[in-house]
Short mmCIF file of C-alpha atoms in Angstrom, two decimals:
data_model
loop_
_atom_site.label_atom_id
_atom_site.label_comp_id
_atom_site.label_asym_id
_atom_site.label_seq_id
_atom_site.Cartn_x
_atom_site.Cartn_y
_atom_site.Cartn_z
CA MET A 173 13.55 24.16 17.10
CA PRO A 174 13.91 22.03 13.94
CA ALA A 175 17.44 21.20 12.84
CA LYS A 176 18.85 22.99 9.81
CA LEU A 177 19.72 20.71 6.93
CA ASP A 178 22.00 21.24 3.98
CA ASP A 179 20.72 20.63 0.45
CA ILE A 180 21.93 17.02 0.35
CA ASP A 181 20.28 16.14 3.66
CA ARG A 182 17.05 17.87 2.61
CA ARG A 183 16.99 15.99 -0.71
CA PHE A 184 17.41 12.59 0.94
CA LEU A 185 14.93 13.34 3.72
CA ASP A 186 12.43 14.39 1.05
CA ILE A 187 12.94 11.02 -0.68
CA ALA A 188 12.38 9.25 2.66
CA PHE A 189 9.14 11.23 3.06
CA GLU A 190 8.02 10.25 -0.47
CA GLU A 191 8.66 6.61 0.43
CA ALA A 192 6.56 7.08 3.59
CA LYS A 193 3.78 8.68 1.56
CA ALA A 194 3.86 5.81 -0.94
CA GLY A 195 3.53 3.33 1.94
CA PHE A 196 0.58 5.28 3.32
CA ASP A 197 -1.06 5.30 -0.13
CA GLU A 198 -0.61 1.51 -0.31
CA GLY A 199 -2.44 1.10 3.00
CA GLY A 200 0.67 0.54 5.08
CA CYS A 201 2.51 2.34 7.82
CA PRO A 202 4.05 5.58 6.50
CA ILE A 203 7.72 5.24 7.34
CA GLY A 204 10.30 5.76 4.62
CA SER A 205 14.06 5.52 4.64
CA VAL A 206 17.10 6.32 2.50
CA LEU A 207 20.71 5.18 2.77
CA ALA A 208 23.31 7.50 1.27
CA ARG A 209 27.06 7.99 1.19
CA GLY A 210 27.64 11.72 0.85
CA ASP A 211 25.55 12.86 -2.10
CA LYS A 212 25.23 9.34 -3.56
CA LEU A 213 21.94 7.50 -3.06
CA ILE A 214 22.64 3.89 -2.11
CA ALA A 215 19.07 2.66 -1.51
CA GLN A 216 15.61 3.63 -0.42
CA GLY A 217 12.68 1.76 1.05
CA ARG A 218 9.53 1.94 3.11
CA ASN A 219 7.66 0.05 5.76
CA GLN A 220 6.27 -3.07 4.05
CA ARG A 221 4.73 -4.89 7.03
CA VAL A 222 1.17 -4.68 5.72
CA GLN A 223 1.95 -4.91 2.01
CA GLY A 224 4.25 -7.92 2.35
CA GLY A 225 2.91 -9.52 5.51
CA ASP A 226 6.44 -9.28 6.93
CA PRO A 227 6.62 -8.27 10.61
CA ILE A 228 10.21 -7.03 10.40
CA ALA A 229 9.89 -5.09 7.14
CA HIS A 230 10.17 -1.69 8.80
CA GLY A 231 11.18 1.27 6.63
CA GLU A 232 14.82 1.18 7.66
CA MET A 233 15.02 -2.59 7.28
CA ASP A 234 13.48 -2.46 3.79
CA CYS A 235 15.95 0.24 2.78
CA LEU A 236 18.92 -1.74 4.08
CA ARG A 237 17.65 -4.87 2.36
CA ASN A 238 17.38 -2.91 -0.88
CA ALA A 239 20.98 -1.73 -0.44
CA GLY A 240 22.17 -5.30 -0.68
CA ARG A 241 25.55 -6.33 0.62
CA GLN A 242 27.89 -3.49 1.51
CA LYS A 243 31.56 -3.95 2.31
CA SER A 244 31.26 -1.09 4.77
CA TYR A 245 28.71 1.43 5.98
CA LYS A 246 31.46 3.88 6.97
CA GLY A 247 30.59 7.40 5.92
CA MET A 248 26.94 6.55 5.28
CA THR A 249 23.86 8.33 6.56
CA LEU A 250 20.51 6.69 7.11
CA TYR A 251 17.53 9.01 6.66
CA THR A 252 14.24 7.96 8.18
CA SER A 253 10.92 9.75 8.30
CA LEU A 254 10.25 8.55 11.87
CA SER A 255 12.56 7.93 14.81
CA PRO A 256 13.80 4.32 14.60
CA CYS A 257 12.47 1.57 16.83
CA MET A 258 14.80 -0.64 18.84
CA MET A 259 15.03 -3.30 16.11
CA CYS A 260 16.08 -0.73 13.51
CA SER A 261 18.35 1.07 15.97
CA GLY A 262 20.11 -2.19 16.77
CA THR A 263 20.65 -2.81 13.08
CA ILE A 264 22.07 0.71 12.63
CA VAL A 265 24.56 0.01 15.42
CA GLN A 266 25.32 -3.52 14.16
CA PHE A 267 26.11 -2.22 10.66
CA GLY A 268 28.20 0.68 11.96
CA ILE A 269 26.11 3.40 10.31
CA GLU A 270 27.62 6.58 11.68
CA ARG A 271 24.86 9.14 11.13
CA VAL A 272 21.05 9.11 11.23
CA VAL A 273 18.76 11.95 10.16
CA VAL A 274 15.30 11.57 11.68
CA GLY A 275 12.33 13.27 10.04
CA GLU A 276 10.33 13.39 13.26
CA ASN A 277 10.06 12.03 16.78
CA GLN A 278 6.87 13.77 17.94
CA ASN A 279 4.52 10.87 17.15
CA PHE A 280 6.97 8.18 18.25
CA GLY A 281 9.98 8.75 20.45
CA GLY A 282 12.38 6.16 19.16
CA ASN A 283 15.81 5.30 20.39
CA GLU A 284 17.95 8.36 19.78
CA ASP A 285 19.71 8.06 23.14
CA PHE A 286 20.54 4.40 22.49
CA LEU A 287 22.11 5.40 19.18
CA ARG A 288 23.98 8.39 20.60
CA ASP A 289 25.32 6.28 23.48
CA ARG A 290 26.87 4.04 20.84
CA GLY A 291 28.56 6.84 18.91
CA VAL A 292 25.94 7.45 16.22
CA GLU A 293 25.33 11.08 15.28
CA VAL A 294 21.56 11.63 15.40
CA ILE A 295 19.90 14.70 13.93
CA VAL A 296 16.19 15.15 14.65
CA VAL A 297 14.56 17.49 12.14
CA ASN A 298 10.89 17.44 13.22
CA ASP A 299 9.81 18.08 9.65
CA GLN A 300 6.17 19.15 9.59
CA LYS A 301 5.29 16.94 6.58
CA CYS A 302 6.60 13.88 8.40
CA ILE A 303 4.80 14.82 11.61
CA ASP A 304 1.48 15.43 9.84
CA LEU A 305 1.55 12.22 7.78
CA MET A 306 2.28 10.01 10.78
CA ALA A 307 -0.33 11.79 12.93
CA ARG A 308 -2.91 11.23 10.19
CA PHE A 309 -2.02 7.54 10.01
CA ILE A 310 -2.22 7.08 13.79
CA HIS A 311 -5.58 8.86 13.86
CA GLU A 312 -7.04 6.91 10.91
CA LYS A 313 -5.58 3.46 11.69
CA PRO A 314 -4.86 3.21 15.44
CA GLU A 315 -5.03 -0.60 15.48
CA LEU A 316 -2.49 -0.90 12.68
CA TRP A 317 -0.21 1.58 14.44
CA ALA A 318 -0.48 -0.40 17.71
CA GLU A 319 0.44 -3.56 15.79
CA ASP A 320 3.43 -1.84 14.17
CA ILE A 321 4.89 -0.73 17.50
CA ALA A 322 3.95 -4.04 19.18
CA GLU A 323 1.41 -2.63 21.61
CA ASP A 324 -1.49 -4.85 22.56
CA GLU A 325 -4.00 -2.08 23.08
CA VAL A 326 -4.68 1.32 21.63
CA ASP A 327 -5.18 4.19 24.07
#
């Protein structure tokens, strides 16, 4: 059953989805992210691997880069349209981000247990828009998806 979100969480997850959609429309991998403290938007970003030729420009990494230097990530939530990979999960832990709202983990089971084991609150929404957009991308561009998740071959 999908998680229930309050209005603030829904608003920021919707922005993360719009970032993912923009990335898809640019020919890239549709993963968007938002960093917020309460109801204040700190930054947003999207996967830029294809657009920028940058192998570590995942959605969460782009968002955090756009946030610039922060004295503390205490009280912040990271919203991401897709469950975070190990690189992004490690960064979440390293920065001490306390809460992550995941749009979906049906197309890619990320590292929720890794995050939870390190004290991060993880909420998986399984938002149908996020699921459908990623499924479309994987279907239309399987080689690009395999590259993004560092798999040598596509099933």
